[in-house]
PDB file of C-alpha atoms in Angstrom:
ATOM      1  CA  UNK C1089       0.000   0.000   0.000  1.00  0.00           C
ATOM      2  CA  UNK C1090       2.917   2.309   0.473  1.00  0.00           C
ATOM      3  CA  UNK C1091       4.167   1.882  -2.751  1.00  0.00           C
ATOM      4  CA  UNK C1092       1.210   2.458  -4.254  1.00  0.00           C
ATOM      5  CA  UNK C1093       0.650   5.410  -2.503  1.00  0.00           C
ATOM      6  CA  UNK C1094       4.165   6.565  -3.105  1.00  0.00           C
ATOM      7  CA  UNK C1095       3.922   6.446  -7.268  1.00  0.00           C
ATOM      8  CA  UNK C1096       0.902   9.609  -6.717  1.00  0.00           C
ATOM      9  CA  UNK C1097      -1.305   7.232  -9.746  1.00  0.00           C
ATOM     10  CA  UNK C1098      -4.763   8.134 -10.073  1.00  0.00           C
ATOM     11  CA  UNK C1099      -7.545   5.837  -8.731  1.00  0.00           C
ATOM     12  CA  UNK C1100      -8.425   5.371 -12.628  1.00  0.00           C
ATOM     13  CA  UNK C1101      -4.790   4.665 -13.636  1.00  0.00           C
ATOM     14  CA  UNK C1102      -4.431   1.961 -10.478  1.00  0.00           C
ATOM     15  CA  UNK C1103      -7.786   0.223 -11.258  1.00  0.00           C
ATOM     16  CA  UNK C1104      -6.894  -0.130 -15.054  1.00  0.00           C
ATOM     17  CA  UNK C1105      -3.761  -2.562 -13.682  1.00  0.00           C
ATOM     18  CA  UNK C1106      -1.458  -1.358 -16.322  1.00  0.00           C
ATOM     19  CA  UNK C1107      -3.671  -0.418 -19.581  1.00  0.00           C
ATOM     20  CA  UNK C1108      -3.942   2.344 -21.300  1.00  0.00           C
ATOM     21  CA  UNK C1109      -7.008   4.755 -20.908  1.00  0.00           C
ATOM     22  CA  UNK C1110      -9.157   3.366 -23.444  1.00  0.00           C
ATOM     23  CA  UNK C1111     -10.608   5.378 -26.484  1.00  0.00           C
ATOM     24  CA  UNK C1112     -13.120   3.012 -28.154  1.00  0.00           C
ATOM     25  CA  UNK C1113     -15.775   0.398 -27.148  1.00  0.00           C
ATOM     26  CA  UNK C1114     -13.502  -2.203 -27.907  1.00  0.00           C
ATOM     27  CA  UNK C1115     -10.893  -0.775 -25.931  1.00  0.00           C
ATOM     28  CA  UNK C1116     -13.639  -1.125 -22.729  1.00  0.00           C
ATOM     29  CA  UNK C1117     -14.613  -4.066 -23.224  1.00  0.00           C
ATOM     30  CA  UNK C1118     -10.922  -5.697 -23.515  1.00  0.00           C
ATOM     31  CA  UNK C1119     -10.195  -3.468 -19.782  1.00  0.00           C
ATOM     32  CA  UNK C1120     -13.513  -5.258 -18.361  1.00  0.00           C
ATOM     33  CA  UNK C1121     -11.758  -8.217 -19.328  1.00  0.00           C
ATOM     34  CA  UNK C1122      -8.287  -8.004 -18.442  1.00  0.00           C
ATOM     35  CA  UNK C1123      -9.807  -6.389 -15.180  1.00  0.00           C
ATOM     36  CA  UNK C1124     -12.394  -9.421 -14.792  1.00  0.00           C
ATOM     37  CA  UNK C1125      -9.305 -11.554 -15.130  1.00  0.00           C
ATOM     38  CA  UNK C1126      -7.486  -9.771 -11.784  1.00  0.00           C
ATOM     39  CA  UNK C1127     -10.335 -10.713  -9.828  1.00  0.00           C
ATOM     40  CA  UNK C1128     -10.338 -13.767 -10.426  1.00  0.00           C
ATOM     41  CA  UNK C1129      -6.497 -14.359 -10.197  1.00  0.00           C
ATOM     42  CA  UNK C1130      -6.827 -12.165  -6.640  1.00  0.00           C
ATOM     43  CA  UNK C1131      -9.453 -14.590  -5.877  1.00  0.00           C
ATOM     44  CA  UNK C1132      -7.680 -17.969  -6.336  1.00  0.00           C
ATOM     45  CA  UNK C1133      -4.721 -16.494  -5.056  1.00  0.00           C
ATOM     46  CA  UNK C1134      -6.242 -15.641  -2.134  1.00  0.00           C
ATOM     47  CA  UNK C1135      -7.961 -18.823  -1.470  1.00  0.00           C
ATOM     48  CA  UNK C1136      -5.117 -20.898  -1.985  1.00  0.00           C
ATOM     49  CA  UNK C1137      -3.076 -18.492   0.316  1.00  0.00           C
ATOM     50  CA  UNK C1138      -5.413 -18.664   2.898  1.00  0.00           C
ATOM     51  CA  UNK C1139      -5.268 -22.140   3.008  1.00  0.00           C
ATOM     52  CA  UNK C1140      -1.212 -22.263   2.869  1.00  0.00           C
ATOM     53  CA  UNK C1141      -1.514 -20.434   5.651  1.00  0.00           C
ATOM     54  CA  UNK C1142      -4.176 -21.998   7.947  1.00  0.00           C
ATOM     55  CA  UNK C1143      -2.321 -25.566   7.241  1.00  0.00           C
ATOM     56  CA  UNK C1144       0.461 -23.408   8.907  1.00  0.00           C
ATOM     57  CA  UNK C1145      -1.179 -22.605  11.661  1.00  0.00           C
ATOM     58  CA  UNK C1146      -3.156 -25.207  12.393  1.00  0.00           C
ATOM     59  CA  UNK C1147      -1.242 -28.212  11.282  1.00  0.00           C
ATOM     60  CA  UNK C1148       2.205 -27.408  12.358  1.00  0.00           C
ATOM     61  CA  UNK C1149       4.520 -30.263  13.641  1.00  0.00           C
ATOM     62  CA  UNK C1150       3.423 -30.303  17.945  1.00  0.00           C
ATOM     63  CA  UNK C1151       4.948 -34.249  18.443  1.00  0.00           C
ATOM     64  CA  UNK C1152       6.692 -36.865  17.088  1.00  0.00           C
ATOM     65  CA  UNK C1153       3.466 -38.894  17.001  1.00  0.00           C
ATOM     66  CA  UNK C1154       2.251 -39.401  13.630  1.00  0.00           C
ATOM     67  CA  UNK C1155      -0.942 -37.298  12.620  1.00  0.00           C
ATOM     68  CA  UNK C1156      -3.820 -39.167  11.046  1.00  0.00           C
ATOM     69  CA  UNK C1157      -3.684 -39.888   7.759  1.00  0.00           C
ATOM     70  CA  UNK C1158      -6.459 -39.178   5.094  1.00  0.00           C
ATOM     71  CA  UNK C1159      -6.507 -40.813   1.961  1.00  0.00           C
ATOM     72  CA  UNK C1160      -8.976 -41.033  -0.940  1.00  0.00           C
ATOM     73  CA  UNK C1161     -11.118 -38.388   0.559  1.00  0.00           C
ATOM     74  CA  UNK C1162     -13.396 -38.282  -3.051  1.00  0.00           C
ATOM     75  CA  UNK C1163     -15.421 -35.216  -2.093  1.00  0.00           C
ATOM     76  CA  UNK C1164     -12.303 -32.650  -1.845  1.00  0.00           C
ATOM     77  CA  UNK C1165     -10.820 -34.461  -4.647  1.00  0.00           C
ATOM     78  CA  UNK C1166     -13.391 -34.087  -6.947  1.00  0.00           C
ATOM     79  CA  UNK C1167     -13.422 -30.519  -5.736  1.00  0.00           C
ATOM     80  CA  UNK C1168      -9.762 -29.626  -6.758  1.00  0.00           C
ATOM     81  CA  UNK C1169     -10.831 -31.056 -10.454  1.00  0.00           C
ATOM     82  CA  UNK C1170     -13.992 -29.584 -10.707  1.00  0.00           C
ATOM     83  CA  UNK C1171     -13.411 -26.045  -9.091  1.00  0.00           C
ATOM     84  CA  UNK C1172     -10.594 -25.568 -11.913  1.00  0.00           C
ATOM     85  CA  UNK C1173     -12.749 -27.037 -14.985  1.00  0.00           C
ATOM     86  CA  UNK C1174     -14.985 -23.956 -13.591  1.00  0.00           C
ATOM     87  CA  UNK C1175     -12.831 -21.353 -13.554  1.00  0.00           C
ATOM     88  CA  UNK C1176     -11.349 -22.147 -16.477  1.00  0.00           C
ATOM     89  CA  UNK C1177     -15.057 -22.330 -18.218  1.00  0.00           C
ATOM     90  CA  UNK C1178     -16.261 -19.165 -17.185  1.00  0.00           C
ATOM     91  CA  UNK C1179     -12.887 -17.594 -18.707  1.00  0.00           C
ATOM     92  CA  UNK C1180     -13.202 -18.967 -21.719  1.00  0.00           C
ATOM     93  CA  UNK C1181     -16.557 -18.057 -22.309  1.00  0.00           C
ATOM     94  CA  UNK C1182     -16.088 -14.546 -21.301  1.00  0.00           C
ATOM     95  CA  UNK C1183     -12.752 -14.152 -23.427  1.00  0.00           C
ATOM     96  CA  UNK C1184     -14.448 -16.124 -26.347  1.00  0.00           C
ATOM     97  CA  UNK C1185     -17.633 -13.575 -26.233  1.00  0.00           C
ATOM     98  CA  UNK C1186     -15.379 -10.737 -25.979  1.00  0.00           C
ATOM     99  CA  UNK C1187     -13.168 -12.227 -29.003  1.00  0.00           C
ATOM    100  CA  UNK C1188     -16.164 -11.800 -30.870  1.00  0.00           C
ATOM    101  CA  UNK C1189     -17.521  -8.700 -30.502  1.00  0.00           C
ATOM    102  CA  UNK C1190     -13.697  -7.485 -31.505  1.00  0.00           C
ATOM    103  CA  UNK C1191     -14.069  -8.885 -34.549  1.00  0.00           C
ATOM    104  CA  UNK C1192     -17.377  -7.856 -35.557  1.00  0.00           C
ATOM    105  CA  UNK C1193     -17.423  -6.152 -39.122  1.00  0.00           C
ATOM    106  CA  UNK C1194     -21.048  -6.105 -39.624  1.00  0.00           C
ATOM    107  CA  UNK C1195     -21.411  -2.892 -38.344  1.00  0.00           C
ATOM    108  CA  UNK C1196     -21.634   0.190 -41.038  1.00  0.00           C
ATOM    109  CA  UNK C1197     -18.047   2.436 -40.961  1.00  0.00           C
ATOM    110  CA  UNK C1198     -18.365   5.986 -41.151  1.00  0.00           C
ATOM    111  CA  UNK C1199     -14.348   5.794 -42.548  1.00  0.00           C
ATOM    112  CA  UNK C1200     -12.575   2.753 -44.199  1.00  0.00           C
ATOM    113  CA  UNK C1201      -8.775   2.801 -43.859  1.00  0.00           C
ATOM    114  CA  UNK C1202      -6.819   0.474 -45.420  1.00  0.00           C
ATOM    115  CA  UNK C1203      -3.353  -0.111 -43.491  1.00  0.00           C
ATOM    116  CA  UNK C1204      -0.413  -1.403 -45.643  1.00  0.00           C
ATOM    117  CA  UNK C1205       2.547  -2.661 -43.251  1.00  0.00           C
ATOM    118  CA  UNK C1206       5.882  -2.647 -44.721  1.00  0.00           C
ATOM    119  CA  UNK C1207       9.749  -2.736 -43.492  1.00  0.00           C
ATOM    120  CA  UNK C1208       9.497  -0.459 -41.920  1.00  0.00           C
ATOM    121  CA  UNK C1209       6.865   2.199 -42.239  1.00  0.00           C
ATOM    122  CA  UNK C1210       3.240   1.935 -42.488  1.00  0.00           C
ATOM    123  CA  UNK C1211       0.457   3.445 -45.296  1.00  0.00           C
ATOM    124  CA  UNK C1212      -2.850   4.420 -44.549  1.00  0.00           C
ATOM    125  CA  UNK C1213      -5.012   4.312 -47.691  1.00  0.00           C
ATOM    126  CA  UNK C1214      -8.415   6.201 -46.748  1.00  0.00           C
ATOM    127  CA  UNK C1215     -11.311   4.308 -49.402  1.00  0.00           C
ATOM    128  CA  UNK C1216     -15.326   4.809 -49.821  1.00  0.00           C
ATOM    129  CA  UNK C1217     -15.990   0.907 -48.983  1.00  0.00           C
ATOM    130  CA  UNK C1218     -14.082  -1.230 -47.483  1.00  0.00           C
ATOM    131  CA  UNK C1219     -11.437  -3.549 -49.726  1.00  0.00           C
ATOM    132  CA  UNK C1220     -13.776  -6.539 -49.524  1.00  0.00           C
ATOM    133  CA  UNK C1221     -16.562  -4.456 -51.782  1.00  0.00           C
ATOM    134  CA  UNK C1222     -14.045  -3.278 -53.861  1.00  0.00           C
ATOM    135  CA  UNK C1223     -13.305   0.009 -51.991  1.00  0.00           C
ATOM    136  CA  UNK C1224     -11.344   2.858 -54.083  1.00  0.00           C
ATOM    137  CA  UNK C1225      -8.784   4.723 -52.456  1.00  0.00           C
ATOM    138  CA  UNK C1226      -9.543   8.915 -51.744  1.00  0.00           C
ATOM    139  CA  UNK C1227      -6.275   9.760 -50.905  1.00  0.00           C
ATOM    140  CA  UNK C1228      -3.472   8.234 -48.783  1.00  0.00           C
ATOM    141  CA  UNK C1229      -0.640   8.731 -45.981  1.00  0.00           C
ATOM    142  CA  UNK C1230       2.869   7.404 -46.423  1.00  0.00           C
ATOM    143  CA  UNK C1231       5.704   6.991 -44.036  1.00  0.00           C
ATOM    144  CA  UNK C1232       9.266   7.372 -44.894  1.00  0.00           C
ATOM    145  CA  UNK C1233      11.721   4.782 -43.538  1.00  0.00           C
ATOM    146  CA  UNK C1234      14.671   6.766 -41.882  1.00  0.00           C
ATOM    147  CA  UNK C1235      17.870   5.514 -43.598  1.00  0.00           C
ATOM    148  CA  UNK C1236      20.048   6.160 -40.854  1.00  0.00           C
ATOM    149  CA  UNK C1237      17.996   3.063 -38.789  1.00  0.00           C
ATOM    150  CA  UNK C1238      16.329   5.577 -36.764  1.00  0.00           C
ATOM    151  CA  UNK C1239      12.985   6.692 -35.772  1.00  0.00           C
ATOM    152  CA  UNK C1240      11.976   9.968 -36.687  1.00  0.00           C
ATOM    153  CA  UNK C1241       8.930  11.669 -35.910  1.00  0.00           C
ATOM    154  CA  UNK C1242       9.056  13.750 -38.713  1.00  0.00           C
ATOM    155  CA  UNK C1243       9.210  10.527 -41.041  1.00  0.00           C
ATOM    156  CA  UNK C1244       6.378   9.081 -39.286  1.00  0.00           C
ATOM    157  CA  UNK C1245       2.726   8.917 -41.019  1.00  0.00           C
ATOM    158  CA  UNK C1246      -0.046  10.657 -39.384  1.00  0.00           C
ATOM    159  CA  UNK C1247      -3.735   7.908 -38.626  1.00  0.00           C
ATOM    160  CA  UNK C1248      -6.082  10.956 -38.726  1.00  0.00           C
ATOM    161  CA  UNK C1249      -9.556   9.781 -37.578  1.00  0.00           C
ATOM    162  CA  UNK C1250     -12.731  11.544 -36.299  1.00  0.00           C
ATOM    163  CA  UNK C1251     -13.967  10.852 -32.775  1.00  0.00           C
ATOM    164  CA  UNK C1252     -17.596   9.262 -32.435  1.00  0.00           C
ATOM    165  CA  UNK C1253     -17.392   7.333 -35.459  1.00  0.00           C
ATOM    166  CA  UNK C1254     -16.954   3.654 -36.729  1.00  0.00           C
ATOM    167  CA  UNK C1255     -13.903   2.798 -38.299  1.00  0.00           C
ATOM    168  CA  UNK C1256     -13.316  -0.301 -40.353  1.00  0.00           C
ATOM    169  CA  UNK C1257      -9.507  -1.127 -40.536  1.00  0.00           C
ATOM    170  CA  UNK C1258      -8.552  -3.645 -43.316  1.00  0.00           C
ATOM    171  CA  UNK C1259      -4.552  -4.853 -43.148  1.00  0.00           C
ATOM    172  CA  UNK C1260      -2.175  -5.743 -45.609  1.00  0.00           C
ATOM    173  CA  UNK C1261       1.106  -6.719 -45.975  1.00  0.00           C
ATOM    174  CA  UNK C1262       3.497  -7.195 -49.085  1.00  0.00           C
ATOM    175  CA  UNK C1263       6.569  -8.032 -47.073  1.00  0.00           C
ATOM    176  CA  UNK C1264       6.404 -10.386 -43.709  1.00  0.00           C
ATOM    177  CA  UNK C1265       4.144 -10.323 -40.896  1.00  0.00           C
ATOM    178  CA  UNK C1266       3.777  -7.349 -38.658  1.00  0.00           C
ATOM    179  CA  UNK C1267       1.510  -6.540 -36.170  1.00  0.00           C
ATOM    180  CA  UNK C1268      -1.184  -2.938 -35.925  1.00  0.00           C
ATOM    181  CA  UNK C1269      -1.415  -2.157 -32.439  1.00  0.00           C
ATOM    182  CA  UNK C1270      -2.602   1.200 -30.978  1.00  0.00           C
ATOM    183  CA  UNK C1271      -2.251   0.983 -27.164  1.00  0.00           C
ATOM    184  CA  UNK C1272      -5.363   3.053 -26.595  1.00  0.00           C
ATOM    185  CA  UNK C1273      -7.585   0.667 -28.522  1.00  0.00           C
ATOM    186  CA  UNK C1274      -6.733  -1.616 -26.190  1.00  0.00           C
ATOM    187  CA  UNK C1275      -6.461  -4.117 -29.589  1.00  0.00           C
ATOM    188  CA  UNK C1276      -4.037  -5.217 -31.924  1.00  0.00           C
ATOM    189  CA  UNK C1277      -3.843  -7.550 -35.077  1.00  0.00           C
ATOM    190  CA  UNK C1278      -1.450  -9.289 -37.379  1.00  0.00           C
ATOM    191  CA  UNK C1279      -0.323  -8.396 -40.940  1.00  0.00           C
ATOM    192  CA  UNK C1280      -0.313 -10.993 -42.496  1.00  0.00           C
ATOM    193  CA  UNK C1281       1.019 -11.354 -46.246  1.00  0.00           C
ATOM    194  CA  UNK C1282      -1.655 -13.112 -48.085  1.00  0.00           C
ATOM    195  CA  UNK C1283      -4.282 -12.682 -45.757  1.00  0.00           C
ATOM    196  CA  UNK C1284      -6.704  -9.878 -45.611  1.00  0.00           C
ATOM    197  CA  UNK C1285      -7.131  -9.132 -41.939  1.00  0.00           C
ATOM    198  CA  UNK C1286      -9.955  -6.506 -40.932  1.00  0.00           C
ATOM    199  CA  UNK C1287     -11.350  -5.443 -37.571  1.00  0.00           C
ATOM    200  CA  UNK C1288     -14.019  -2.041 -36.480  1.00  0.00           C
ATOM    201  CA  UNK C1289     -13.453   0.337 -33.930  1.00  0.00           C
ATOM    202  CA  UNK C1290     -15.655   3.011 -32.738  1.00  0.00           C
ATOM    203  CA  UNK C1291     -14.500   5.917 -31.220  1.00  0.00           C
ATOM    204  CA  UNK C1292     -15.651   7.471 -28.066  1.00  0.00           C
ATOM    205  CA  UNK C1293     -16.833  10.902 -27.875  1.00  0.00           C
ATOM    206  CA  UNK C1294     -14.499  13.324 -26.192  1.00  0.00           C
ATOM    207  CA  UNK C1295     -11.372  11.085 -27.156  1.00  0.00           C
ATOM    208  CA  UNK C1296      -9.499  14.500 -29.478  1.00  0.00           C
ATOM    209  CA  UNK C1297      -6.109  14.039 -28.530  1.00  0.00           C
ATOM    210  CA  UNK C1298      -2.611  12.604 -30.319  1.00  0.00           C
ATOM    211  CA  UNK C1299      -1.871   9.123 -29.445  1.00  0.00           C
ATOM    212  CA  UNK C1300       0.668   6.723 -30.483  1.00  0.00           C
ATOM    213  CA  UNK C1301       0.884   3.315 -32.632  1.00  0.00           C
ATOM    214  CA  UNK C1302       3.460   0.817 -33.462  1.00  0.00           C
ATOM    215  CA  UNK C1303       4.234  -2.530 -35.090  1.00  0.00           C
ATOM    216  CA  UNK C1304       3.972  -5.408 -32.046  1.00  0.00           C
ATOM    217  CA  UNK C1305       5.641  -8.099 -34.120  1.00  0.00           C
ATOM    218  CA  UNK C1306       9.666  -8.657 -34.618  1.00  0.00           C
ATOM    219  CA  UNK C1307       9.746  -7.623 -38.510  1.00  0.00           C
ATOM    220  CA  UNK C1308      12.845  -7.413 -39.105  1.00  0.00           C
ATOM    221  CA  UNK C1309      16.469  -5.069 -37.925  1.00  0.00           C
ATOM    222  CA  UNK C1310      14.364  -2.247 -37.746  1.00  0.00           C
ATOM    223  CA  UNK C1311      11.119  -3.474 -35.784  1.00  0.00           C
ATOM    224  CA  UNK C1312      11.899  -0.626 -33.252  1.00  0.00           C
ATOM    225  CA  UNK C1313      11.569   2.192 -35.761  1.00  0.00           C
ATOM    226  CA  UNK C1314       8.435   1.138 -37.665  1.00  0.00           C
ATOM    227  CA  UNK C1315       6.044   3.642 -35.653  1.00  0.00           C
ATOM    228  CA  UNK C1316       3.335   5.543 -36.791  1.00  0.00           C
ATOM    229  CA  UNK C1317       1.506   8.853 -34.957  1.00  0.00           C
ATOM    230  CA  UNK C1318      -2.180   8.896 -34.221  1.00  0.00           C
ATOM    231  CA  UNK C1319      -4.059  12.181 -34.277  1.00  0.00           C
ATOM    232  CA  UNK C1320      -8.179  11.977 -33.244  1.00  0.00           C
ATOM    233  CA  UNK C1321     -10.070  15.255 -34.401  1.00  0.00           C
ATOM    234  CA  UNK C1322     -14.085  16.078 -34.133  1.00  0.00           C
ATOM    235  CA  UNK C1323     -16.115  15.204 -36.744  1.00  0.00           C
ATOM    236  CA  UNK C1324     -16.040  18.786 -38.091  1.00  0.00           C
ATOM    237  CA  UNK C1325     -12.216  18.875 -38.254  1.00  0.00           C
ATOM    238  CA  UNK C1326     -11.795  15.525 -39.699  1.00  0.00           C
ATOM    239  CA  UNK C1327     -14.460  16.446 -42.276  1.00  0.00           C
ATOM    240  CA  UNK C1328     -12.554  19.561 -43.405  1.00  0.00           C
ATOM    241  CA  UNK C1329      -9.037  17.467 -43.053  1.00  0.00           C
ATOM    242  CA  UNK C1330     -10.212  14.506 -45.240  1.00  0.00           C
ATOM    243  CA  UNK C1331     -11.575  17.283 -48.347  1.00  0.00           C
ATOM    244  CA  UNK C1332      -8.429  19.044 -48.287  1.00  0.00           C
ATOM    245  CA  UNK C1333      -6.360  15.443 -48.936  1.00  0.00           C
ATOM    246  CA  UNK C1334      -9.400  14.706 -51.164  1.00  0.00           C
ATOM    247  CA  UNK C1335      -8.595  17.307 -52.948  1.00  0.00           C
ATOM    248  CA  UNK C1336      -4.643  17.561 -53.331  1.00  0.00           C
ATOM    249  CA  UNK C1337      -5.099  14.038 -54.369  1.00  0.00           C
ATOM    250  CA  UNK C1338      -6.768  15.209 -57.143  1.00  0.00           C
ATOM    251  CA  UNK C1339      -4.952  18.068 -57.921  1.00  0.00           C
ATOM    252  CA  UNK C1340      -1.936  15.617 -58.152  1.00  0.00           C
ATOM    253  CA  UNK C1341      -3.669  13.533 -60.854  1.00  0.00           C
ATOM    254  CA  UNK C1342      -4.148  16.272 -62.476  1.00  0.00           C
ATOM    255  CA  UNK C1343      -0.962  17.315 -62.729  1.00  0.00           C
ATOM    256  CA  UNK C1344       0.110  13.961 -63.563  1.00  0.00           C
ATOM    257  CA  UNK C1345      -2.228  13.708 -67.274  1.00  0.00           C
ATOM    258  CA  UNK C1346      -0.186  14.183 -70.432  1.00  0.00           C
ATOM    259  CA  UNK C1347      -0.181  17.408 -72.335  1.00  0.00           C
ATOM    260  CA  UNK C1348      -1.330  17.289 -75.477  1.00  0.00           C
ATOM    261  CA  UNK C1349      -0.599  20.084 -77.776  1.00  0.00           C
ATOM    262  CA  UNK C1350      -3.075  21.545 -79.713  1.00  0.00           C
ATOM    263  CA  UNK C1351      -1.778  21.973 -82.662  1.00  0.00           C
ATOM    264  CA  UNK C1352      -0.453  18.230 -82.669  1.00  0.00           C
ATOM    265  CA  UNK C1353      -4.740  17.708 -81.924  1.00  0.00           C
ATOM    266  CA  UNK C1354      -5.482  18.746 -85.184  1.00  0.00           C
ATOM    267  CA  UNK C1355      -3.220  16.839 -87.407  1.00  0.00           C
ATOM    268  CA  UNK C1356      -4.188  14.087 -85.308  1.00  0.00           C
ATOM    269  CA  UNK C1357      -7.906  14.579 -86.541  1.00  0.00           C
ATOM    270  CA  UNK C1358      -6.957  15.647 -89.999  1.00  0.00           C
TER     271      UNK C1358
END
């Protein structure tokens, strides 16, 4: 309790044993989880260190003469294999419920992001569908690999998304397997290469902020620099952010069309 007391951590921060504060409903549901999980640890642990310690107490060594043996007692036996098969049941229901609702796409997006993982930066293609209905991409975000090994903020991509809003995710990789993880979602998922992974997240209002993501799975010599930024804006923000990259997207097509000379037009016609 001193210890506790002596890091100054928020009641929030203590009860959350370790995670992040979390910004979607997935995120909340994995804490009730991982919290759900404590309990129960605290409460085996507590059982069978109560009864450590009352065999202590009450059964310590007081003569030489033997104490009464007690074999084949069936009821506590069956107890220590059924009281397990229990626990272990009501986890794995919980965890497999939980495992489901993560993975729920069903749900209409309000923005489809496609995330391309690569050694060692990450792409966010934003689309109007998701890839699985054949999804176009609007415009896109592109991190630089630092040559020097390093990681580099300024390198980094930008995930821009709005705050109360669905977001479908879809993952790809061209290279080896990495791993999407956002601490504050509470959530993360492999890249695999030949495998279109997708998951949903919606954002909780009030959750405008800059956050941080990262690749969870050894990729390669430079794992530790394959980082990305995270940056949640209102709806209204976002809205205005996503037309100007709709629209410098475009502008960059544009400017990518061949020229045709007029004059080379008509003698082309004639």
């Amino acid at each position: 309790m001193l210890g506790l007391a002596a890091t100054g951590c928020a009641s929030n921060d203590l009860t959350r044993l370790g995670m992040p504060e979390p910004i979607t409903e997935q995120a909340e549901r994995v804490l009730a989880l991982w919290q759900g999980s404590w309990v129960a640890a605290f409460a085996v642990g507590i059982l069978v260190w109560g009864l450590i310690i009352w065999s202590v107490i009450f059964h310590r060594k007081r003569s030489e003469q033997l104490p009464p043996q007690v074999r084949y007692n069936m009821p506590i036996e069956a107890l220590y294999t059924v009281l397990p098969i229990v626990i272990i049941s009501v986890l794995f229901f919980f965890t497999a419920r939980d495992q489901a609702y993560l993975m729920d796409t069903e749900e209409p997006a309000d923005v489809h992001v496609e995330v391309v993982a690569f050694q060692w930066a990450w792409q966010f293609n934003y689309l109007d569908d998701t890839r699985e209905n054949g999804g176009e991409v609007l415009h896109s975000e592109v991190g630089i690999p630092n040559p020097d090994g390093t990681a580099d903020p300024e390198t980094q991509t930008t995930l821009v998304l709005p705050e109360n809003s669905t977001v479908h995710f879809d993952l790809h990789s061209p290279d080896v397997i990495h791993s999407f993880w956002i601490p504050a979602f509470g959530f993360k998922l492999d890249v695999v290469p030949g495998r279109e992974n997708a998951f949903q997240a919606n954002l909780n209002d009030g959750t405008e902020g800059e956050y941080v993501g990262r690749c969870a799975e050894l990729c390669g010599v430079d794992h530790t620099r394959m980082l990305f930024n995270v940056e949640v804006l209102s709806e209204d923000e976002y809205a205005q952010w996503a037309q100007q990259r709709e629209q410098e997207a475009a502008d960059e097509d544009t400017e990518d069309l061949p020229v045709v000379d007029a004059a080379d037009a008509e003698e082309t016609d004639s």
